[in-house]
Structures are given as structure tokens and as C-alpha cells.
Coordinates of C-alpha atoms in Angstrom, one line a residue:
M190 CA -7.8 48.4 6.2
N191 CA -11.6 48.3 6.6
R192 CA -13.5 46.0 9.0
L193 CA -14.6 43.6 6.3
T194 CA -11.0 43.0 5.2
L195 CA -10.0 42.4 8.8
R196 CA -12.7 39.9 9.3
A197 CA -11.7 38.1 6.2
L198 CA -8.1 38.0 7.3
F199 CA -9.1 36.7 10.7
A200 CA -11.2 34.0 9.2
L201 CA -8.4 32.9 6.9
T202 CA -5.9 32.9 9.7
T203 CA -8.2 30.8 11.9
L204 CA -8.8 28.3 9.1
A205 CA -5.1 28.0 8.5
G206 CA -4.4 27.5 12.1
L207 CA -7.1 24.8 12.4
W208 CA -5.8 23.0 9.3
S209 CA -2.3 23.0 10.8
L210 CA -3.7 21.7 14.1
L211 CA -5.6 18.9 12.4
S212 CA -2.6 18.0 10.1
G213 CA -0.3 18.0 13.1
S214 CA -2.6 15.9 15.1
A215 CA -3.0 13.3 12.3
A216 CA 0.8 13.2 12.0
V217 CA 1.3 12.5 15.7
I218 CA -1.4 9.8 15.6
T219 CA 0.2 8.1 12.6
W220 CA 3.6 8.3 14.3
R221 CA 2.2 6.5 17.4
A222 CA 0.6 3.8 15.2
E223 CA 3.6 3.3 12.9
P224 CA 5.6 0.7 15.0
S225 CA 2.6 -1.6 15.1
V226 CA 2.0 -1.3 11.4
R227 CA 5.6 -2.2 10.5
A228 CA 6.0 -5.0 13.1
A229 CA 6.3 -8.5 11.9
P230 CA 3.2 -10.7 12.6
S231 CA 3.3 -12.4 16.0
A232 CA 1.2 -15.0 17.7
Q233 CA -2.4 -14.0 17.8
T234 CA -2.8 -13.5 21.5
A235 CA -5.5 -11.4 23.2
A236 CA -2.9 -8.7 23.8
A237 CA -1.8 -8.7 20.2
A238 CA -5.3 -8.5 19.0
D239 CA -6.1 -5.6 21.3
E240 CA -3.0 -3.7 20.1
A241 CA -3.9 -4.3 16.4
W242 CA -7.4 -3.0 17.0
A243 CA -6.0 0.1 18.8
T244 CA -3.6 0.7 16.0
R245 CA -6.4 0.6 13.4
R246 CA -8.5 2.9 15.5
L247 CA -5.7 5.4 15.6
L248 CA -5.2 5.3 11.9
N249 CA -8.9 5.7 11.2
L250 CA -8.8 8.8 13.4
A251 CA -5.9 10.1 11.4
R252 CA -7.8 9.6 8.2
R253 CA -10.8 11.5 9.5
L254 CA -8.6 14.4 10.7
E255 CA -6.7 14.6 7.4
P256 CA -8.7 12.8 4.7
T257 CA -6.6 14.3 1.8
N258 CA -3.4 12.6 3.0
P259 CA -3.1 9.2 1.2
L260 CA -0.4 8.0 3.6
H261 CA -3.1 7.4 6.3
A262 CA -5.1 5.1 4.1
Q263 CA -1.9 3.3 3.0
R264 CA -0.8 2.7 6.6
L265 CA -4.3 1.5 7.7
A266 CA -4.3 -0.9 4.7
R267 CA -0.9 -2.2 5.7
S268 CA -2.1 -2.9 9.3
L269 CA -5.0 -4.9 7.8
E270 CA -2.5 -6.9 5.7
V271 CA -0.6 -7.7 8.8
A272 CA -3.8 -8.9 10.4
A273 CA -4.6 -11.0 7.3
L274 CA -1.3 -12.8 7.7
Q275 CA -2.5 -13.9 11.1
A276 CA -5.8 -15.2 9.9
P277 CA -6.3 -18.9 8.7
P278 CA -5.1 -19.3 5.1
R279 CA -7.9 -19.0 2.5
S280 CA -10.4 -18.2 5.2
D281 CA -13.3 -15.7 5.0
Q282 CA -11.5 -13.7 7.7
E283 CA -8.3 -13.4 5.6
R284 CA -10.3 -12.5 2.4
R285 CA -12.3 -9.8 4.3
L286 CA -9.2 -8.2 5.7
L287 CA -7.5 -8.2 2.3
E288 CA -10.5 -6.8 0.6
E289 CA -10.6 -3.9 3.2
A290 CA -6.9 -3.3 2.6
Q291 CA -7.5 -3.3 -1.2
T292 CA -10.2 -0.7 -0.8
L293 CA -7.9 1.5 1.2
Y294 CA -5.0 1.1 -1.2
L295 CA -7.3 2.0 -4.1
S296 CA -8.2 5.2 -2.2
A297 CA -4.6 6.0 -1.7
A298 CA -3.7 5.3 -5.3
G299 CA -6.6 7.4 -6.5
Q300 CA -5.2 10.4 -4.5
R301 CA -1.7 9.8 -5.8
P302 CA -2.1 8.0 -9.1
T303 CA 1.6 8.4 -10.2
W304 CA 3.0 7.0 -7.0
P305 CA 4.6 3.7 -7.9
L306 CA 5.0 2.4 -4.3
G307 CA 1.3 3.0 -3.7
L308 CA 0.4 1.0 -6.8
T309 CA 2.8 -1.7 -5.7
D310 CA 1.0 -2.0 -2.3
L311 CA -2.3 -2.4 -4.2
L312 CA -0.8 -5.0 -6.5
R313 CA 0.6 -7.0 -3.6
T314 CA -2.9 -7.1 -2.0
E315 CA -4.6 -8.0 -5.3
L316 CA -2.1 -10.8 -5.8
K317 CA -2.9 -12.2 -2.3
L318 CA -6.6 -11.9 -3.1
G319 CA -6.0 -13.8 -6.4
L320 CA -4.4 -16.6 -4.4
T321 CA -7.2 -16.6 -1.8
R322 CA -9.8 -16.8 -4.5
G323 CA -7.9 -19.4 -6.5
A324 CA -7.6 -17.3 -9.6
S325 CA -5.8 -14.3 -11.0
D326 CA -7.4 -11.1 -12.2
D327 CA -6.8 -9.1 -15.4
R328 CA -6.7 -6.0 -13.3
F329 CA -3.4 -7.2 -11.8
T330 CA -1.9 -7.2 -15.3
R331 CA -3.1 -3.7 -16.2
R332 CA -1.9 -2.2 -12.9
F333 CA 1.4 -4.1 -13.0
T334 CA 2.1 -2.6 -16.4
R335 CA 1.2 0.9 -15.1
A336 CA 3.3 0.5 -12.0
A337 CA 6.2 -0.8 -14.0
D338 CA 6.1 2.3 -16.3
L339 CA 6.1 4.6 -13.3
G340 CA 8.5 2.8 -11.0
R341 CA 11.2 1.4 -13.2
S342 CA 13.6 4.3 -12.2
E343 CA 12.9 4.1 -8.5
P344 CA 15.0 1.3 -6.8
A345 CA 12.5 0.5 -4.0
A346 CA 9.5 0.2 -6.5
L347 CA 11.6 -1.8 -8.9
R348 CA 12.6 -4.3 -6.3
A349 CA 8.9 -4.7 -5.1
L350 CA 7.8 -5.1 -8.7
I351 CA 10.4 -7.7 -9.4
D352 CA 9.2 -9.7 -6.4
L353 CA 5.6 -9.4 -7.4
G354 CA 6.3 -10.3 -11.0
L355 CA 8.3 -13.4 -10.2
F356 CA 5.9 -14.6 -7.6
A357 CA 2.8 -14.0 -9.7
W358 CA 4.2 -15.5 -12.9
P359 CA 2.2 -18.8 -12.9
L360 CA -1.1 -16.9 -12.3
L361 CA -0.7 -14.4 -15.1
P362 CA -2.1 -14.5 -18.6
S363 CA 0.2 -14.1 -21.5
A364 CA -0.1 -10.3 -21.5
G365 CA 0.9 -10.2 -17.9
Q366 CA 3.8 -12.5 -18.4
A367 CA 5.0 -10.3 -21.2
S368 CA 4.9 -7.3 -18.9
V369 CA 6.9 -9.2 -16.3
L370 CA 9.5 -10.3 -18.8
E371 CA 9.9 -6.7 -20.1
L372 CA 10.4 -5.5 -16.5
L373 CA 12.9 -8.3 -15.7
G374 CA 15.0 -7.2 -18.7
H375 CA 15.1 -3.7 -17.4
G376 CA 15.9 -5.0 -13.9
L377 CA 18.9 -7.0 -15.2
R378 CA 20.4 -3.8 -16.5
L379 CA 19.7 -1.8 -13.3
N380 CA 20.0 -4.3 -10.5
A381 CA 21.1 -7.7 -11.7
D382 CA 22.4 -9.0 -8.4
Y383 CA 19.0 -8.5 -6.7
L384 CA 17.0 -9.9 -9.6
L385 CA 19.2 -13.0 -10.0
R386 CA 19.1 -13.7 -6.2
R387 CA 15.3 -13.3 -6.0
A388 CA 14.7 -15.4 -9.2
V389 CA 16.7 -18.3 -7.6
E390 CA 14.9 -17.9 -4.2
L391 CA 11.5 -17.9 -5.8
H392 CA 12.4 -20.8 -8.2
R393 CA 12.1 -18.6 -11.3
G394 CA 15.7 -18.9 -12.5
G395 CA 14.5 -20.0 -16.0
L396 CA 13.0 -16.6 -16.6
V397 CA 16.3 -14.8 -16.4

């Protein structure tokens, strides 16, 4: 083996080691931030605000260390959603946080375009933005139809889509309502108990 080949192997091994180190560091950072991302919103105290800021800082660092992993963008977006729940309803602060979350969810969905739960996260934020702005958006209908096509066989995605469709019903144009009805028919065959319970809870019993 000549010297050039040895140098090439050394460079490749070094790069592989560096990639593993960065990926491992990003995973550890995300693991540390995960409890705060999943936590239910609490009173907006100074300590809670500091913790939320620290969590987002960790997740931003994870994105820089491993930019090709869409999970980091998704978790950062989720932390912004939690922060938006603590903001005054229909305020500029709520809208700004939701728009930042939407941008991150779009990035994650672009990296994994066939991931139904990623699209569901994006849809949830777009629905909240529609409520904040006082109007729905045709993009919601297009993405809902896409997510329904991809997620109808995945139980978690199907449940999330059922919730979104039932809640968004009054805001949707006729094409969007048609997509929701088609999904509800599918949901009745796969998970009737959940669908019927959620329809009653969300006062949409007439749709099923």
C-alpha cells in the first residue's frame, strides 16, 4: 500500500470519526433537551422562561452539529409551540413563535417528505396560525390530503390527522372538507372507537 493510499485512508477515517463525534454530541444534546420539549406548558415564571430559552439554545446547537437530521428541527419547532401556548392568545408573540415553528417544521418535512408525522406537526402549526390570523389557508388542505395519503396506515399519524380534520372542519373549504370526510371513512374502518370518541369530544358527531 503506497503512501498516497495511506493518506487517503487516514483522511477518510478521520472524517468518519469526526462525523460520529458530531452526531453523538447532537444526540446527547437533544436527549438533554427532550424532557423540556415534551413537558406540558406551565406558568410563565422567570425560571420557566430561562429553562425554555436554554432548551432552545441546546436544540439550535444540535441542529448546527448535525444539520442533516430533521429530528433536531422538529424538536426545536415543538419547543416553540410550547412557548406559543404560554403567550397571550392571538398576540404578536404567539404568531411569531408559531411562524418560527412552521419554518422549522417545513425544513424537517423537506428533509423527510414522506414522513407523515412530520407533515402532521406542520399541519398542526398551520392550523394554529390560521386561527391566529382569523382565516384558513388552502395550503392546509393540500398538505392534509398529502399527509392522509401517507399516514392512513400508521396509527399515530391517523389519530393526529383525525384530530386535526375534526378540529379544522369549520375553517376548511369544500375540497378540504372532502379530504377530511374521506379520511374519517377510513378511520371508521381502522379505529372506530377513537374516531367516535374524538368526534363527540370535539362536537363533530354529525360528521360520522
